Every structure is written in C-alpha cells, then in structure tokens.
CSV table of C-alpha atoms in Angstrom, one decimal:
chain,number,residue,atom,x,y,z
C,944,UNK,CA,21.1,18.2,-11.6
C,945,UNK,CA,24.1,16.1,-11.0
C,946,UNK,CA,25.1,15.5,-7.2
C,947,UNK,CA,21.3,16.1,-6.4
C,948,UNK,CA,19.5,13.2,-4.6
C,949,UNK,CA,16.7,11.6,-6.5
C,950,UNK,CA,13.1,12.9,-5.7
C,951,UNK,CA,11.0,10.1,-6.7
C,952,UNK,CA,8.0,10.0,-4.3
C,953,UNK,CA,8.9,13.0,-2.7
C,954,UNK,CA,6.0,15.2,-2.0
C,955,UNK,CA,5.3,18.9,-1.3
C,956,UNK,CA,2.8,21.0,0.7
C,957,UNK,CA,2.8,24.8,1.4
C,958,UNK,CA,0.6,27.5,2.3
C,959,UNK,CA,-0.2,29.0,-0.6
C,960,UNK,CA,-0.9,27.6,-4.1
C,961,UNK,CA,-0.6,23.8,-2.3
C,962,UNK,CA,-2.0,22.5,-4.9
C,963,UNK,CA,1.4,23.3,-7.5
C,964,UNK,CA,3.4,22.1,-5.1
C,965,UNK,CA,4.4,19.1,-7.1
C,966,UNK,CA,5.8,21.5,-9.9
C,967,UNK,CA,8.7,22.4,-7.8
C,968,UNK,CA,10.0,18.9,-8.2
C,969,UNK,CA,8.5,17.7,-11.5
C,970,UNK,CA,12.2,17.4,-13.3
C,971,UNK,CA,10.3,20.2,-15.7
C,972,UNK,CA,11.8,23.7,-15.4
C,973,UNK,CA,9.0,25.0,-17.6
C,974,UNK,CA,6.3,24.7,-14.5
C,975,UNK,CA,6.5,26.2,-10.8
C,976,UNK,CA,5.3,26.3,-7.4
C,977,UNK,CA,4.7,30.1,-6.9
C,978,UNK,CA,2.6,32.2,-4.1
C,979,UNK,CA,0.1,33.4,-6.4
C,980,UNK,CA,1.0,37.1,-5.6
C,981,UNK,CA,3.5,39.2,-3.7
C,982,UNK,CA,6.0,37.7,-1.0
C,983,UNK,CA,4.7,38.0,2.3
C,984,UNK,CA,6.5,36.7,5.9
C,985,UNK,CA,5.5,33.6,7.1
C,986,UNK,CA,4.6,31.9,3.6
C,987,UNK,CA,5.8,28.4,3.7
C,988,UNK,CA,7.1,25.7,1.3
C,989,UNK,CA,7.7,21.8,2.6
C,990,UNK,CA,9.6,19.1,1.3
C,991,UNK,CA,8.4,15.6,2.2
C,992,UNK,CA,11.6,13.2,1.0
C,993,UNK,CA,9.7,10.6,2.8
C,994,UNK,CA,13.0,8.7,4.3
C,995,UNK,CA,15.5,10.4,6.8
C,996,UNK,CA,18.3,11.7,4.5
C,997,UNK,CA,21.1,13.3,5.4
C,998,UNK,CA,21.9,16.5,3.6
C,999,UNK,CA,23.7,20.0,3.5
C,1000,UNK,CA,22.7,21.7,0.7
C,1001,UNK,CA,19.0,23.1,-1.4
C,1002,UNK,CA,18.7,24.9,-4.8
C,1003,UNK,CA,15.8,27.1,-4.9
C,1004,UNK,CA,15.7,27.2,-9.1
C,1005,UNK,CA,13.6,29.8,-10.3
C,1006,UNK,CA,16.1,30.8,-13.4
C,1007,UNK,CA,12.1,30.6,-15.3
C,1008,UNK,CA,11.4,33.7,-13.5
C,1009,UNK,CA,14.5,35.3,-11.9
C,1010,UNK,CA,13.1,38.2,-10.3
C,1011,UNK,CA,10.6,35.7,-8.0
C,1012,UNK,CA,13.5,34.1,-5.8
C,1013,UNK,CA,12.8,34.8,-2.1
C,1014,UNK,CA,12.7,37.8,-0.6
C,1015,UNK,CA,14.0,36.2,2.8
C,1016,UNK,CA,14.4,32.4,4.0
C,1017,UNK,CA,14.8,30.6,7.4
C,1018,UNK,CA,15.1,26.6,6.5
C,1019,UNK,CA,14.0,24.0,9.0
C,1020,UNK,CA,14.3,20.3,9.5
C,1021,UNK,CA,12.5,17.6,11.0
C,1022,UNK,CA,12.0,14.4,11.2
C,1023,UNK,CA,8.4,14.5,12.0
C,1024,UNK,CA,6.7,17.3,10.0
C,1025,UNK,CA,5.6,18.6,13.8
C,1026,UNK,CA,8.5,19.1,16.1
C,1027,UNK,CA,11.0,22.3,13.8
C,1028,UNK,CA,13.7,23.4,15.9
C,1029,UNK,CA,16.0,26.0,15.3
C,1030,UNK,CA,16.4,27.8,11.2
C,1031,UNK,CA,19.3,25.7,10.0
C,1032,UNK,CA,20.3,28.3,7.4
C,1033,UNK,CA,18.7,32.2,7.2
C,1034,UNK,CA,19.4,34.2,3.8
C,1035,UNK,CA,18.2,36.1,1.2
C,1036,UNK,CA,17.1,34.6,-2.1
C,1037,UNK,CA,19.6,35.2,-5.4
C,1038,UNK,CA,17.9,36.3,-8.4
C,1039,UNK,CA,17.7,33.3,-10.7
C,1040,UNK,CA,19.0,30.4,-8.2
C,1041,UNK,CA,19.4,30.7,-4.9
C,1042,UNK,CA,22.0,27.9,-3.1
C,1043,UNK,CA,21.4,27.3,0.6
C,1044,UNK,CA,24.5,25.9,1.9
C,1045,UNK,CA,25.0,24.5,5.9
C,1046,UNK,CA,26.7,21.5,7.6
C,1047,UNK,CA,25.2,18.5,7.2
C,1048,UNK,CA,21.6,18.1,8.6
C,1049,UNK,CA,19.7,15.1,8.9
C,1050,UNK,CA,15.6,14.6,8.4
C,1051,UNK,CA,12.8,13.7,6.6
C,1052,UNK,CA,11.2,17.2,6.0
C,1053,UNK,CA,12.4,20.8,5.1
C,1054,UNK,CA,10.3,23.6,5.5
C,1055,UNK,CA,11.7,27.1,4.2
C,1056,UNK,CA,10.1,29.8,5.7
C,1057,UNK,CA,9.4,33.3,3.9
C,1058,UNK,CA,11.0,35.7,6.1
C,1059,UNK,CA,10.8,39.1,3.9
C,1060,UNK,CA,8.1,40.6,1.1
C,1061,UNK,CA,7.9,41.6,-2.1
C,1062,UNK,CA,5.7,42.4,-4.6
C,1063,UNK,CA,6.8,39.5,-6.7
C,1064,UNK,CA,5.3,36.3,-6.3
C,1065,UNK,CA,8.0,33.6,-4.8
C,1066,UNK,CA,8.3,31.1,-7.6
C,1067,UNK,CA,10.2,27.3,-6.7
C,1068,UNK,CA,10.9,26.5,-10.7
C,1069,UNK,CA,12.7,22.9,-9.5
C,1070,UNK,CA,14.0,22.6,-5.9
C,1071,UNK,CA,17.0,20.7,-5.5
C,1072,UNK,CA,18.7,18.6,-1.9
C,1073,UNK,CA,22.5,17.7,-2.3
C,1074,UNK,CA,23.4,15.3,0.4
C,1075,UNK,CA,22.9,11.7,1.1
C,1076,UNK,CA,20.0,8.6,1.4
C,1077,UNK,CA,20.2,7.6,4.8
C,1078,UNK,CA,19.7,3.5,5.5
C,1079,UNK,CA,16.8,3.0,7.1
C,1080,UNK,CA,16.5,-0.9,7.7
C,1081,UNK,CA,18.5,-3.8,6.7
C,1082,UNK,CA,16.5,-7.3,6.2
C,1083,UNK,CA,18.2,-10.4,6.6
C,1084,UNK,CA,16.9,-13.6,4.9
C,1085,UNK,CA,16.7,-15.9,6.3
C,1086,UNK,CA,15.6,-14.3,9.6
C,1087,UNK,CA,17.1,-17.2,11.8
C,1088,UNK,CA,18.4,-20.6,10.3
C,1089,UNK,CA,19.4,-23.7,12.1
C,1090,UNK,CA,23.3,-25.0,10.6
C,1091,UNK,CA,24.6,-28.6,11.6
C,1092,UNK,CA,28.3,-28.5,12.3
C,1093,UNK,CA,30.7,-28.3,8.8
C,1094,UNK,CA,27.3,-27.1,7.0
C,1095,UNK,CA,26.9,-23.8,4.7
C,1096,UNK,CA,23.7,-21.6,4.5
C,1097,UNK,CA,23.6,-18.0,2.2
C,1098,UNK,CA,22.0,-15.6,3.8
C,1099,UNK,CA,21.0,-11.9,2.0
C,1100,UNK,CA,20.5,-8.8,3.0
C,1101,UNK,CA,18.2,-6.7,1.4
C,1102,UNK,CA,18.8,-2.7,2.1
C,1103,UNK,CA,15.9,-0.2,2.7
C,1104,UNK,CA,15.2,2.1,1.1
C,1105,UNK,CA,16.4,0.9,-2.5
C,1106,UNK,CA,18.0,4.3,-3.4
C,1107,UNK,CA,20.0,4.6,0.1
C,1108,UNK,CA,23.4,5.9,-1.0
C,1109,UNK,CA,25.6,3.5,0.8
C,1110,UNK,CA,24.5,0.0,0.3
C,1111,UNK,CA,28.0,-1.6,1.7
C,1112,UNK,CA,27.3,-4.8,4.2
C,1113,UNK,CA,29.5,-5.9,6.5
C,1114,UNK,CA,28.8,-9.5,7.6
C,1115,UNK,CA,29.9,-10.5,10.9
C,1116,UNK,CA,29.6,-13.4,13.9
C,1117,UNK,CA,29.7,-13.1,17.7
C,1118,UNK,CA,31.4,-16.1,17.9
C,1119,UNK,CA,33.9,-17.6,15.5
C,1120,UNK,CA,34.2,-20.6,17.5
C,1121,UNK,CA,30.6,-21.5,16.4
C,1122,UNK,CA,30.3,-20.2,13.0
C,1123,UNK,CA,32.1,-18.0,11.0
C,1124,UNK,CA,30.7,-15.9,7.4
C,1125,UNK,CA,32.2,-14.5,4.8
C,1126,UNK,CA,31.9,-11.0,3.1
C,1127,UNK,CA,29.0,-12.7,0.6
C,1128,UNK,CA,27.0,-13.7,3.7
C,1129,UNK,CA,28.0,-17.4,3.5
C,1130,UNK,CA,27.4,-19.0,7.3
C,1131,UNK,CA,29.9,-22.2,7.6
C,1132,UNK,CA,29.0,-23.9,11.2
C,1133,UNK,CA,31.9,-25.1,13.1
C-alpha cells in the first residue's frame, strides 16, 4: 500500500488464533488473522515493528471479508510491550477497511483492543502503519582517530536501522580551530 512503512520483521501476537497472526501482515490479502468466532470485548491484536517508529495512522484491511471489521477498537502504544497508557484512538470498525487516524504517536508496539461484540469473527486481512522509521543509533567509523596537523581522515556513518526514513547526516566539530569536516565526513586537522 503506498505511504505504508515496510513490515519486514515485524511480528504479531494476539489472544486468540496467535498462531495466524502473521497473516495480517503477509503482503497476501487472500489470508487473515481472525478470532475464530464471534467478537467479544477485550480480544486483542499486537503489532511488534520491532524499532520505535513514529506513526499516525493504521488500516485494519479486511475488504476479504467485509462484514468481520471490528465491532469496537481502543489502540495503544508502547514502547515496551508492558507499560500501555492511555487508547490513542477509540472507534468503530468500517465494513471493508477501517482507517484509524490520530496525531503522531511514537512506539515500538500497537495493541488494538476489541471494545464491542458481534457474532462475526474479527478478521485483520493486511494491517497497515503510515508514519515514519524512527533512527535508532548512528555508528561512526572510525570510533576515534588520531590526525597530525594539515592531515585528512574519512570517517562514515552507518545509520540504524537500514530502513529508518531519514538517513540525512550532519557532520559537525566542536572546535574549528582544531579540525574542521566537511558534509562527506572528511576530518582536515588544523
């Protein structure tokens, strides 16, 4: 879906059917997570993205079976999997596709909550986060160098993890008197 972030190595649990999870983000909109029978409050379905992401918007697709959306939803975020807080978004599921929209949130796990029931099963066809990759190191090589004066060395950075969406480095010195660098990383000693 175009805008959504990639969900390679992203993993799902819930509290029902766990073990179809991984059909809710499979790229196949043939298969589906779904309860197993009828909607019933407190069910659970958690997203894993495995880095802290930034984000404002899911897509609960279950176009495959349109009648299955949820019967109620409160969404959480966290970067633990343990500490929740407060619902960032509450609805009621559209038939077909349901589009959970907020201001931007950031975490490493969503957990949408049933909040209603029905007697159709709740069915997670693909799910879909819009928002950003979040940087979560930056490694410099080499870690520490020694320069004499009018000498050059390269240094790199190497930006973690590889599908962050902002990979833009800013090279910088505390002292220009000593050293100065250029925007390629290129350390001249003074």
């Amino acid at each position: 879906v175009a805008g959504a972030m990639d969900r390679q190595g992203w993993t799902a649990t819930a509290s029902v059917n766990n073990g179809n999870t991984k059909n809710a983000l499979d790229s196949n909109a043939t298969t589906r997570w779904d309860t197993q029978g009828s909607q019933v409050n407190g069910q659970t379905f958690t997203v894993d993205m495995k880095t802290v992401n930034t984000f404002h918007a899911i897509v609960l697709d279950a176009s495959g079976s349109p009648d299955d959306s949820p019967a109620g939803y409160d969404v959480f975020t966290s970067g633990d999997g343990v500490n929740w807080g407060s619902a960032i978004a509450t609805g009621v599921g559209n038939t077909g596709m349901t589009l959970i929209s907020f201001t931007g949130k950031t975490g490493r796990y969503i957990k949408i909550v049933q909040t209603g029931a029905k007697g159709n099963y709740w069915s997670i066809h693909e799910l879909y986060v819009f928002g950003k990759v979040d940087v979560a190191s930056v490694g410099v090589t080499p870690a520490s160098a020694t320069i004499t004066v009018d000498a050059v060395k390269q240094f790199s950075a190497a930006i973690l993890p590889v599908n962050a969406t902002i990979k833009t480095v800013t090279w910088t010195t505390s002292d220009p008197s000593v050293a100065t660098v250029n925007n390629n990383g290129l350390v001249e000693a003074k």
